[in-house]
mmCIF file of C-alpha atoms and ligand atoms in Angstrom:
data_model
loop_
_atom_site.group_PDB
_atom_site.id
_atom_site.type_symbol
_atom_site.label_atom_id
_atom_site.label_comp_id
_atom_site.label_asym_id
_atom_site.label_seq_id
_atom_site.Cartn_x
_atom_site.Cartn_y
_atom_site.Cartn_z
ATOM 1 C CA MET A 16 -7.438 -131.939 120.017
ATOM 2 C CA SER A 17 -10.946 -131.944 118.529
ATOM 3 C CA THR A 18 -11.070 -128.146 118.865
ATOM 4 C CA TYR A 19 -8.076 -128.085 116.584
ATOM 5 C CA SER A 20 -9.611 -130.344 113.955
ATOM 6 C CA ASP A 21 -12.841 -128.302 114.078
ATOM 7 C CA LEU A 22 -10.821 -125.159 113.554
ATOM 8 C CA ALA A 23 -8.865 -126.820 110.760
ATOM 9 C CA ALA A 24 -12.104 -127.962 109.082
ATOM 10 C CA GLU A 25 -13.625 -124.488 109.456
ATOM 11 C CA ILE A 26 -10.610 -122.788 107.895
ATOM 12 C CA GLU A 27 -10.405 -125.378 105.110
ATOM 13 C CA ALA A 28 -14.080 -124.769 104.285
ATOM 14 C CA GLU A 29 -13.353 -121.038 104.033
ATOM 15 C CA ILE A 30 -10.387 -121.797 101.782
ATOM 16 C CA LEU A 31 -12.469 -123.909 99.436
ATOM 17 C CA THR A 32 -15.179 -121.261 99.123
ATOM 18 C CA ALA A 33 -12.758 -118.411 98.462
ATOM 19 C CA GLN A 34 -13.612 -117.397 94.901
ATOM 20 C CA ASP A 35 -10.563 -115.339 94.033
ATOM 21 C CA LEU A 36 -7.006 -114.663 95.137
ATOM 22 C CA ALA A 37 -7.969 -111.643 97.219
ATOM 23 C CA ALA A 38 -10.599 -113.632 99.182
ATOM 24 C CA LEU A 39 -8.101 -116.451 99.650
ATOM 25 C CA ASP A 40 -5.546 -114.051 101.030
ATOM 26 C CA ALA A 41 -8.091 -112.687 103.502
ATOM 27 C CA VAL A 42 -8.584 -116.277 104.787
ATOM 28 C CA ARG A 43 -4.816 -116.704 105.067
ATOM 29 C CA VAL A 44 -4.473 -113.527 107.131
ATOM 30 C CA SER A 45 -7.373 -114.486 109.407
ATOM 31 C CA ALA A 46 -5.779 -117.927 110.018
ATOM 32 C CA LEU A 47 -2.017 -117.508 109.868
ATOM 33 C CA GLY A 48 -1.571 -113.726 110.141
ATOM 34 C CA LYS A 49 -0.055 -112.168 113.257
ATOM 35 C CA THR A 50 -3.415 -111.884 114.995
ATOM 36 C CA GLY A 51 -4.954 -114.853 113.151
ATOM 37 C CA ARG A 52 -6.698 -117.803 114.739
ATOM 38 C CA ILE A 53 -3.794 -120.275 114.584
ATOM 39 C CA SER A 54 -1.258 -117.697 115.692
ATOM 40 C CA GLY A 55 -3.650 -117.033 118.604
ATOM 41 C CA LEU A 56 -3.490 -120.706 119.576
ATOM 42 C CA LEU A 57 0.317 -120.695 119.549
ATOM 43 C CA LYS A 58 0.268 -117.768 121.939
ATOM 44 C CA THR A 59 -1.738 -119.842 124.511
ATOM 45 C CA LEU A 60 1.112 -122.385 124.737
ATOM 46 C CA GLY A 61 2.981 -120.310 127.313
ATOM 47 C CA ALA A 62 0.102 -120.639 129.789
ATOM 48 C CA LEU A 63 0.082 -124.468 129.611
ATOM 49 C CA PRO A 64 1.859 -126.710 132.096
ATOM 50 C CA PRO A 65 5.327 -127.577 130.670
ATOM 51 C CA GLU A 66 4.471 -131.293 130.196
ATOM 52 C CA GLU A 67 1.557 -130.455 127.871
ATOM 53 C CA ARG A 68 3.366 -127.814 125.789
ATOM 54 C CA LYS A 69 5.247 -130.145 123.485
ATOM 55 C CA ALA A 70 2.302 -132.250 122.356
ATOM 56 C CA THR A 71 -0.059 -129.265 122.074
ATOM 57 C CA GLY A 72 2.553 -127.276 120.180
ATOM 58 C CA ALA A 73 3.066 -130.155 117.749
ATOM 59 C CA ALA A 74 -0.722 -130.456 117.250
ATOM 60 C CA ILE A 75 -1.096 -126.734 116.532
ATOM 61 C CA ASN A 76 1.851 -126.838 114.103
ATOM 62 C CA ALA A 77 0.244 -129.786 112.318
ATOM 63 C CA VAL A 78 -2.979 -127.774 111.895
ATOM 64 C CA ARG A 79 -0.917 -124.819 110.637
ATOM 65 C CA ASP A 80 0.848 -127.029 108.069
ATOM 66 C CA GLN A 81 -2.466 -128.545 106.981
ATOM 67 C CA VAL A 82 -3.988 -125.081 106.530
ATOM 68 C CA GLN A 83 -0.907 -123.867 104.670
ATOM 69 C CA ALA A 84 -1.092 -126.868 102.313
ATOM 70 C CA ALA A 85 -4.813 -126.205 101.681
ATOM 71 C CA LEU A 86 -4.038 -122.528 101.002
ATOM 72 C CA ASP A 87 -1.285 -123.476 98.515
ATOM 73 C CA ALA A 88 -3.513 -125.958 96.701
ATOM 74 C CA ARG A 89 -6.405 -123.485 96.446
ATOM 75 C CA LYS A 90 -4.027 -120.779 95.263
ATOM 76 C CA ASP A 91 -2.856 -123.011 92.396
ATOM 77 C CA VAL A 92 -6.454 -123.665 91.374
ATOM 78 C CA LEU A 93 -7.462 -119.977 91.524
ATOM 79 C CA GLU A 94 -4.366 -118.898 89.574
ATOM 80 C CA ALA A 95 -5.030 -121.450 86.870
ATOM 81 C CA GLU A 96 -8.665 -120.264 86.641
ATOM 82 C CA HIS A 97 -7.540 -116.640 86.494
ATOM 83 C CA LEU A 98 -5.098 -117.437 83.665
ATOM 84 C CA SER A 99 -7.614 -119.344 81.611
ATOM 85 C CA ARG A 100 -10.178 -116.500 82.033
ATOM 86 C CA ARG A 101 -7.542 -114.030 80.775
ATOM 87 C CA LEU A 102 -6.653 -116.262 77.859
ATOM 88 C CA GLN A 103 -10.327 -116.393 76.938
ATOM 89 C CA SER A 104 -11.000 -112.670 77.274
ATOM 90 C CA GLU A 105 -7.753 -111.506 75.691
ATOM 91 C CA ARG A 106 -7.814 -113.918 72.808
ATOM 92 C CA ILE A 107 -6.540 -112.322 69.587
ATOM 93 C CA ASP A 108 -8.493 -112.977 66.456
ATOM 94 C CA LEU A 109 -5.711 -113.556 63.961
ATOM 95 C CA SER A 110 -8.167 -113.577 61.090
ATOM 96 C CA LEU A 111 -8.816 -109.820 61.590
ATOM 97 C CA PRO A 112 -6.794 -107.525 59.256
ATOM 98 C CA ALA A 113 -3.962 -105.748 61.115
ATOM 99 C CA ALA A 114 -4.485 -102.028 61.717
ATOM 100 C CA PRO A 115 -2.283 -100.020 59.332
ATOM 101 C CA ARG A 116 0.779 -98.628 61.092
ATOM 102 C CA ALA A 117 2.243 -95.214 60.403
ATOM 103 C CA ARG A 118 5.346 -95.895 58.324
ATOM 104 C CA GLY A 119 8.295 -93.666 57.589
ATOM 105 C CA GLY A 120 9.164 -92.722 54.040
ATOM 106 C CA VAL A 121 12.252 -91.448 52.321
ATOM 107 C CA HIS A 122 12.287 -87.712 51.687
ATOM 108 C CA PRO A 123 12.150 -86.822 47.959
ATOM 109 C CA THR A 124 15.490 -85.004 48.232
ATOM 110 C CA MET A 125 17.228 -88.079 49.636
ATOM 111 C CA GLN A 126 15.590 -90.345 47.064
ATOM 112 C CA VAL A 127 16.749 -88.084 44.246
ATOM 113 C CA MET A 128 20.228 -87.958 45.754
ATOM 114 C CA ASP A 129 20.329 -91.785 45.918
ATOM 115 C CA GLU A 130 19.110 -92.009 42.334
ATOM 116 C CA MET A 131 21.763 -89.549 41.113
ATOM 117 C CA VAL A 132 24.466 -91.459 42.977
ATOM 118 C CA ALA A 133 23.220 -94.716 41.424
ATOM 119 C CA ILE A 134 23.510 -93.267 37.905
ATOM 120 C CA PHE A 135 27.067 -91.987 38.520
ATOM 121 C CA ALA A 136 28.078 -95.191 40.290
ATOM 122 C CA GLU A 137 27.066 -97.162 37.232
ATOM 123 C CA MET A 138 29.347 -94.938 35.118
ATOM 124 C CA GLY A 139 32.264 -95.946 37.357
ATOM 125 C CA PHE A 140 32.320 -93.138 39.921
ATOM 126 C CA GLU A 141 33.285 -94.023 43.495
ATOM 127 C CA VAL A 142 31.144 -92.487 46.267
ATOM 128 C CA ALA A 143 32.994 -90.439 48.905
ATOM 129 C CA GLU A 144 31.605 -88.759 52.024
ATOM 130 C CA GLY A 145 33.061 -86.494 54.691
ATOM 131 C CA PRO A 146 32.273 -84.382 57.770
ATOM 132 C CA ASP A 147 29.783 -81.479 57.863
ATOM 133 C CA ILE A 148 32.121 -79.571 60.205
ATOM 134 C CA GLU A 149 35.240 -78.489 58.369
ATOM 135 C CA ASP A 150 38.229 -76.209 58.663
ATOM 136 C CA ASP A 151 39.393 -73.263 56.616
ATOM 137 C CA PHE A 152 42.034 -75.269 54.760
ATOM 138 C CA HIS A 153 39.743 -77.984 53.350
ATOM 139 C CA ASN A 154 36.772 -75.691 52.669
ATOM 140 C CA PHE A 155 38.622 -72.655 51.235
ATOM 141 C CA THR A 156 42.428 -72.515 51.133
ATOM 142 C CA ALA A 157 43.020 -75.806 49.294
ATOM 143 C CA LEU A 158 40.320 -74.749 46.817
ATOM 144 C CA ASN A 159 42.294 -71.669 45.781
ATOM 145 C CA PHE A 160 40.025 -69.137 47.503
ATOM 146 C CA PRO A 161 42.024 -65.920 47.884
ATOM 147 C CA GLU A 162 42.665 -64.954 51.537
ATOM 148 C CA LYS A 163 40.096 -62.126 51.417
ATOM 149 C CA HIS A 164 37.435 -63.859 49.292
ATOM 150 C CA PRO A 165 33.925 -62.666 50.321
ATOM 151 C CA ALA A 166 32.635 -66.274 50.636
ATOM 152 C CA ARG A 167 34.882 -66.646 53.692
ATOM 153 C CA GLU A 168 33.052 -63.828 55.460
ATOM 154 C CA MET A 169 30.263 -64.202 57.963
ATOM 155 C CA HIS A 170 27.424 -63.446 55.528
ATOM 156 C CA ASP A 171 28.041 -66.659 53.589
ATOM 157 C CA THR A 172 29.649 -69.091 56.013
ATOM 158 C CA PHE A 173 28.510 -70.392 59.399
ATOM 159 C CA PHE A 174 31.601 -70.161 61.592
ATOM 160 C CA PHE A 175 31.955 -71.682 65.057
ATOM 161 C CA ASN A 176 33.490 -69.633 67.856
ATOM 162 C CA PRO A 177 37.303 -69.771 67.761
ATOM 163 C CA ASP A 178 38.873 -72.509 69.927
ATOM 164 C CA GLU A 179 41.671 -71.886 72.483
ATOM 165 C CA ASN A 180 44.173 -71.587 69.606
ATOM 166 C CA GLY A 181 42.027 -69.039 67.773
ATOM 167 C CA VAL A 182 41.055 -71.595 65.082
ATOM 168 C CA ARG A 183 37.512 -71.268 63.736
ATOM 169 C CA LYS A 184 35.786 -74.407 62.487
ATOM 170 C CA LEU A 185 32.911 -73.941 60.031
ATOM 171 C CA LEU A 186 29.984 -75.743 58.434
ATOM 172 C CA ARG A 187 31.109 -76.758 54.958
ATOM 173 C CA THR A 188 29.687 -74.453 52.288
ATOM 174 C CA HIS A 189 30.086 -77.102 49.561
ATOM 175 C CA THR A 190 31.070 -80.780 49.423
ATOM 176 C CA SER A 191 34.459 -79.991 47.775
ATOM 177 C CA PRO A 192 36.397 -80.535 51.065
ATOM 178 C CA VAL A 193 35.605 -84.234 50.637
ATOM 179 C CA GLN A 194 37.364 -84.306 47.227
ATOM 180 C CA ILE A 195 40.298 -82.437 48.798
ATOM 181 C CA ARG A 196 40.524 -85.042 51.582
ATOM 182 C CA SER A 197 40.209 -87.899 49.073
ATOM 183 C CA MET A 198 42.987 -86.516 46.846
ATOM 184 C CA ILE A 199 45.315 -85.934 49.818
ATOM 185 C CA ALA A 200 44.633 -89.447 51.135
ATOM 186 C CA GLY A 201 44.838 -91.296 47.802
ATOM 187 C CA LYS A 202 46.694 -91.519 44.512
ATOM 188 C CA PRO A 203 45.406 -90.458 41.075
ATOM 189 C CA PRO A 204 43.493 -91.337 38.957
ATOM 190 C CA PHE A 205 40.312 -90.235 40.820
ATOM 191 C CA ARG A 206 36.699 -90.700 39.805
ATOM 192 C CA LEU A 207 34.618 -89.461 42.716
ATOM 193 C CA ILE A 208 31.020 -88.542 43.341
ATOM 194 C CA VAL A 209 30.315 -86.717 46.606
ATOM 195 C CA PRO A 210 26.734 -86.312 47.855
ATOM 196 C CA GLY A 211 25.960 -84.412 51.025
ATOM 197 C CA ARG A 212 24.520 -81.577 53.103
ATOM 198 C CA VAL A 213 26.017 -78.113 52.772
ATOM 199 C CA PHE A 214 25.380 -74.905 54.707
ATOM 200 C CA ARG A 215 25.240 -71.228 53.789
ATOM 201 C CA CYS A 216 24.090 -68.271 55.836
ATOM 202 C CA ASP A 217 21.266 -67.479 53.443
ATOM 203 C CA SER A 218 17.514 -67.749 53.839
ATOM 204 C CA ASP A 219 14.767 -66.497 51.538
ATOM 205 C CA GLN A 220 12.144 -67.833 49.109
ATOM 206 C CA THR A 221 14.748 -69.593 46.983
ATOM 207 C CA HIS A 222 17.511 -70.290 49.554
ATOM 208 C CA THR A 223 17.591 -72.448 52.672
ATOM 209 C CA PRO A 224 20.521 -72.346 55.136
ATOM 210 C CA MET A 225 21.045 -76.082 54.623
ATOM 211 C CA PHE A 226 20.753 -77.704 51.217
ATOM 212 C CA HIS A 227 22.114 -80.694 49.311
ATOM 213 C CA GLN A 228 24.815 -80.932 46.701
ATOM 214 C CA ILE A 229 26.408 -83.537 44.555
ATOM 215 C CA GLU A 230 29.884 -82.826 43.323
ATOM 216 C CA GLY A 231 32.018 -84.899 41.020
ATOM 217 C CA LEU A 232 35.709 -85.051 40.311
ATOM 218 C CA VAL A 233 37.640 -86.844 37.573
ATOM 219 C CA ILE A 234 41.449 -86.596 37.636
ATOM 220 C CA ASP A 235 43.467 -88.541 35.098
ATOM 221 C CA LYS A 236 46.191 -87.828 32.559
ATOM 222 C CA THR A 237 43.956 -86.604 29.750
ATOM 223 C CA ALA A 238 40.487 -86.048 31.266
ATOM 224 C CA HIS A 239 38.885 -82.948 29.702
ATOM 225 C CA MET A 240 35.680 -80.929 29.340
ATOM 226 C CA GLY A 241 34.543 -83.098 26.422
ATOM 227 C CA HIS A 242 34.376 -86.045 28.829
ATOM 228 C CA LEU A 243 32.401 -83.866 31.232
ATOM 229 C CA LYS A 244 29.898 -83.065 28.494
ATOM 230 C CA TRP A 245 29.406 -86.779 27.751
ATOM 231 C CA VAL A 246 29.034 -87.566 31.460
ATOM 232 C CA PHE A 247 26.351 -84.902 31.781
ATOM 233 C CA ASP A 248 24.442 -85.625 28.616
ATOM 234 C CA THR A 249 24.332 -89.263 29.757
ATOM 235 C CA PHE A 250 23.429 -88.395 33.334
ATOM 236 C CA LEU A 251 20.645 -85.975 32.327
ATOM 237 C CA SER A 252 19.073 -88.349 29.835
ATOM 238 C CA ARG A 253 18.918 -91.083 32.470
ATOM 239 C CA PHE A 254 17.744 -88.804 35.250
ATOM 240 C CA PHE A 255 15.028 -87.086 33.192
ATOM 241 C CA GLU A 256 14.302 -90.227 31.160
ATOM 242 C CA THR A 257 14.638 -88.669 27.722
ATOM 243 C CA ASP A 258 16.907 -89.307 24.716
ATOM 244 C CA THR A 259 16.838 -85.726 23.497
ATOM 245 C CA VAL A 260 18.977 -83.852 26.022
ATOM 246 C CA ILE A 261 20.733 -80.771 24.605
ATOM 247 C CA THR A 262 23.297 -78.952 26.748
ATOM 248 C CA GLN A 263 25.616 -75.977 26.395
ATOM 249 C CA PHE A 264 28.560 -74.616 28.356
ATOM 250 C CA ARG A 265 28.459 -70.934 29.326
ATOM 251 C CA PRO A 266 31.657 -69.263 30.609
ATOM 252 C CA HIS A 267 31.719 -68.557 34.325
ATOM 253 C CA HIS A 268 34.160 -68.089 37.188
ATOM 254 C CA PHE A 269 34.971 -70.289 40.185
ATOM 255 C CA PRO A 270 38.196 -69.925 42.156
ATOM 256 C CA PHE A 271 38.794 -73.711 42.055
ATOM 257 C CA THR A 272 38.452 -74.309 38.289
ATOM 258 C CA GLU A 273 40.116 -72.806 35.205
ATOM 259 C CA PRO A 274 38.474 -72.512 32.798
ATOM 260 C CA SER A 275 35.068 -72.557 34.517
ATOM 261 C CA ALA A 276 31.683 -73.001 32.933
ATOM 262 C CA GLU A 277 28.076 -73.372 33.876
ATOM 263 C CA MET A 278 26.095 -75.947 31.974
ATOM 264 C CA ASP A 279 22.576 -75.260 30.717
ATOM 265 C CA VAL A 280 20.003 -77.734 29.474
ATOM 266 C CA ARG A 281 17.184 -77.149 26.976
ATOM 267 C CA TYR A 282 13.669 -77.195 28.366
ATOM 268 C CA SER A 283 10.124 -76.243 27.502
ATOM 269 C CA ARG A 284 7.528 -74.708 29.702
ATOM 270 C CA ASN A 285 3.792 -75.071 29.387
ATOM 271 C CA GLY A 286 2.105 -73.258 32.270
ATOM 272 C CA ALA A 287 3.554 -74.881 35.385
ATOM 273 C CA GLU A 288 4.784 -77.929 33.480
ATOM 274 C CA ILE A 289 8.502 -78.003 32.770
ATOM 275 C CA ARG A 290 9.979 -80.561 30.390
ATOM 276 C CA ILE A 291 13.656 -81.277 29.988
ATOM 277 C CA GLY A 292 14.600 -82.572 26.547
ATOM 278 C CA ASP A 293 12.601 -80.283 24.286
ATOM 279 C CA GLY A 294 11.756 -76.614 23.861
ATOM 280 C CA ASP A 295 13.987 -73.600 23.246
ATOM 281 C CA ARG A 296 14.761 -72.293 26.721
ATOM 282 C CA TRP A 297 18.036 -72.811 28.608
ATOM 283 C CA MET A 298 18.051 -73.811 32.244
ATOM 284 C CA GLU A 299 21.203 -73.570 34.346
ATOM 285 C CA ILE A 300 21.841 -77.001 35.801
ATOM 286 C CA LEU A 301 25.373 -77.151 37.212
ATOM 287 C CA GLY A 302 28.744 -75.473 37.680
ATOM 288 C CA SER A 303 31.907 -77.056 36.334
ATOM 289 C CA GLY A 304 35.381 -76.596 35.012
ATOM 290 C CA MET A 305 38.928 -77.937 34.782
ATOM 291 C CA VAL A 306 40.423 -78.305 38.259
ATOM 292 C CA HIS A 307 42.755 -75.371 38.964
ATOM 293 C CA PRO A 308 46.461 -76.348 39.123
ATOM 294 C CA ASN A 309 46.697 -74.705 42.560
ATOM 295 C CA VAL A 310 44.026 -77.107 43.865
ATOM 296 C CA LEU A 311 45.941 -80.119 42.541
ATOM 297 C CA LYS A 312 49.167 -78.802 44.121
ATOM 298 C CA ALA A 313 47.453 -78.266 47.491
ATOM 299 C CA CYS A 314 46.479 -81.964 47.385
ATOM 300 C CA GLY A 315 49.909 -83.265 46.409
ATOM 301 C CA VAL A 316 48.891 -84.018 42.809
ATOM 302 C CA ASP A 317 51.376 -82.892 40.130
ATOM 303 C CA PRO A 318 49.533 -80.577 37.687
ATOM 304 C CA ASP A 319 52.173 -81.257 35.006
ATOM 305 C CA GLU A 320 51.228 -84.925 35.050
ATOM 306 C CA TYR A 321 47.516 -84.893 35.944
ATOM 307 C CA GLN A 322 44.477 -82.858 34.972
ATOM 308 C CA GLY A 323 40.749 -83.244 35.184
ATOM 309 C CA PHE A 324 37.300 -81.783 35.558
ATOM 310 C CA ALA A 325 34.975 -81.138 38.456
ATOM 311 C CA PHE A 326 31.329 -80.238 38.744
ATOM 312 C CA GLY A 327 28.742 -79.379 41.354
ATOM 313 C CA MET A 328 24.967 -79.223 41.359
ATOM 314 C CA GLY A 329 22.112 -78.604 43.765
ATOM 315 C CA VAL A 330 20.056 -81.688 44.561
ATOM 316 C CA ASP A 331 17.036 -79.924 46.083
ATOM 317 C CA ARG A 332 16.375 -77.950 42.894
ATOM 318 C CA LEU A 333 16.733 -81.053 40.714
ATOM 319 C CA ALA A 334 14.323 -82.939 42.988
ATOM 320 C CA MET A 335 11.804 -80.081 42.596
ATOM 321 C CA LEU A 336 12.256 -80.134 38.820
ATOM 322 C CA LYS A 337 11.839 -83.886 38.563
ATOM 323 C CA TYR A 338 8.747 -84.058 40.746
ATOM 324 C CA GLY A 339 7.192 -80.712 39.856
ATOM 325 C CA VAL A 340 7.406 -79.176 43.331
ATOM 326 C CA PRO A 341 6.822 -75.426 42.878
ATOM 327 C CA ASP A 342 8.042 -74.031 46.219
ATOM 328 C CA LEU A 343 11.455 -74.768 47.765
ATOM 329 C CA ARG A 344 10.106 -74.151 51.267
ATOM 330 C CA ASP A 345 7.806 -77.191 50.949
ATOM 331 C CA MET A 346 10.915 -79.361 50.640
ATOM 332 C CA PHE A 347 11.932 -78.377 54.175
ATOM 333 C CA ALA A 348 8.557 -77.871 55.873
ATOM 334 C CA ALA A 349 8.298 -81.385 57.370
ATOM 335 C CA ASP A 350 4.556 -81.462 56.642
ATOM 336 C CA THR A 351 3.731 -85.163 56.907
ATOM 337 C CA ARG A 352 0.746 -84.904 54.520
ATOM 338 C CA TRP A 353 3.029 -83.407 51.870
ATOM 339 C CA LEU A 354 5.699 -85.996 52.619
ATOM 340 C CA SER A 355 3.307 -88.904 52.265
ATOM 341 C CA HIS A 356 2.261 -87.465 48.889
ATOM 342 C CA TYR A 357 5.813 -86.933 47.551
ATOM 343 C CA GLY A 358 7.715 -89.346 49.785
ATOM 344 C CA PHE A 359 8.656 -92.863 48.842
ATOM 345 C CA SER A 360 8.540 -96.121 50.711
ATOM 346 C CA GLY A 361 11.787 -97.016 52.389
ATOM 347 C CA PHE A 362 11.796 -100.103 50.170
ATOM 348 C CA ALA A 363 11.740 -98.158 46.899
ATOM 349 C CA ALA A 364 15.441 -98.328 46.176
ATOM 350 C CA PRO A 365 16.420 -96.288 43.127
ATOM 351 C CA ASN A 366 18.471 -97.904 40.385
ATOM 352 C CA PRO A 367 19.910 -96.757 37.081
ATOM 353 C CA ALA A 368 17.636 -99.020 35.063
ATOM 354 C CA SER A 369 14.279 -97.822 36.308
ATOM 355 C CA GLY A 370 14.997 -94.764 38.469
ATOM 356 C CA LEU A 371 12.110 -94.190 40.796
ATOM 357 C CA SER A 372 9.270 -93.920 38.393
HETATM 358 C C1 2NL B 426 28.083 -74.978 41.701
HETATM 359 C C2 2NL B 426 29.504 -75.092 41.358
HETATM 360 C C3 2NL B 426 31.318 -76.580 41.309
HETATM 361 C C4 2NL B 426 33.349 -77.731 41.667
HETATM 362 C C5 2NL B 426 32.081 -77.409 42.075
HETATM 363 C C6 2NL B 426 35.442 -78.667 42.559
HETATM 364 C C7 2NL B 426 35.993 -79.445 43.545
HETATM 365 C C8 2NL B 426 37.353 -79.565 43.592
HETATM 366 C C9 2NL B 426 38.142 -78.938 42.683
HETATM 367 C C10 2NL B 426 37.534 -78.187 41.745
HETATM 368 CL CL1 2NL B 426 38.050 -80.480 44.816
HETATM 369 N N1 2NL B 426 36.217 -78.051 41.676
HETATM 370 N N2 2NL B 426 34.088 -78.540 42.502
HETATM 371 C C11 2NL B 426 33.821 -77.232 40.467
HETATM 372 C C12 2NL B 426 33.031 -76.408 39.703
HETATM 373 C C13 2NL B 426 31.761 -76.059 40.126
HETATM 374 O O1 2NL B 426 30.056 -76.286 41.785
HETATM 375 O O2 2NL B 426 27.439 -74.077 41.283
HETATM 376 N N3 2NL B 426 27.541 -75.910 42.477
HETATM 377 C C14 2NL B 426 26.182 -75.924 42.848
#
């Protein structure tokens, strides 16, 4: 019996001097492990006379329980010490300034697009959006493109491979399919503004295969080009923040409008600096016209009852003009230094009152 209490005292002393969890575990293995000292004692039971086994076994088990309890208690102490050491060493000094984190910004093109949409929305235009992947009907046929129009051919349009029925989907070449879908789905009058990505198989110093457009559509009983001129004079003076916008229509041709016109705006140039609102040069700014009766018919709108105007302009070029970016390729280069110079905080929401500036 006294051998057992000596052993228990010896093991308990080891437990109390174990300075960390690893040392404590080594004591546990040497006492209670398969080949440990207490397990060794249990193995000697078999050699004892049967009448002694019960009492001896109970005594050994009591030592084992005592050792286990001492191990558990020491473990609690060591764990608590370990935790408080970590809390000390990993303490965060909340008075230190936080390290600046890399933050995303909004690309100038998207900011300009949002700002343009905000100006039109304030004039009463509804914003409509649609898919990038389109079909021949919505991108061309409904817009009065003749069957053999060159814009349908490979050099201008990205076509997908034909499906099992021989139907080729395409990447929309303008945002007009969205107006087509809106007219088919709704009832006139329509006042729509349609911002979005468009795609053309074209890539050089002044063309990228993906670019951004905003198109507008007004269909009512008496809407005419005079209204369009007011809309644009108002839009341009807000967008370029000047009261002296002068515009002109110049005859043009689009399959989807009749008559068609491009609109130019007066500007001055001083070296690299371009100013809208004064000077004696004309800059082409958008395409427009009265919606062709065939387009209205294709959308279930009666051209004897309704008429209206439509327009389209490139957002990327307007963004370059507004922010004085000289090279279109910079707009698409994804150079983060350039973006942090021209980009805007995600919180800088544009609005018609103050724009972005
Ligand atoms: C340009 C020319 C234009 C339109 C787009 C349009 C849409 C429908 C019906 C008629 Cl659904 N027209 N859109 C009209 C005239 C010009 O864009 O040069 N864009 C950059």
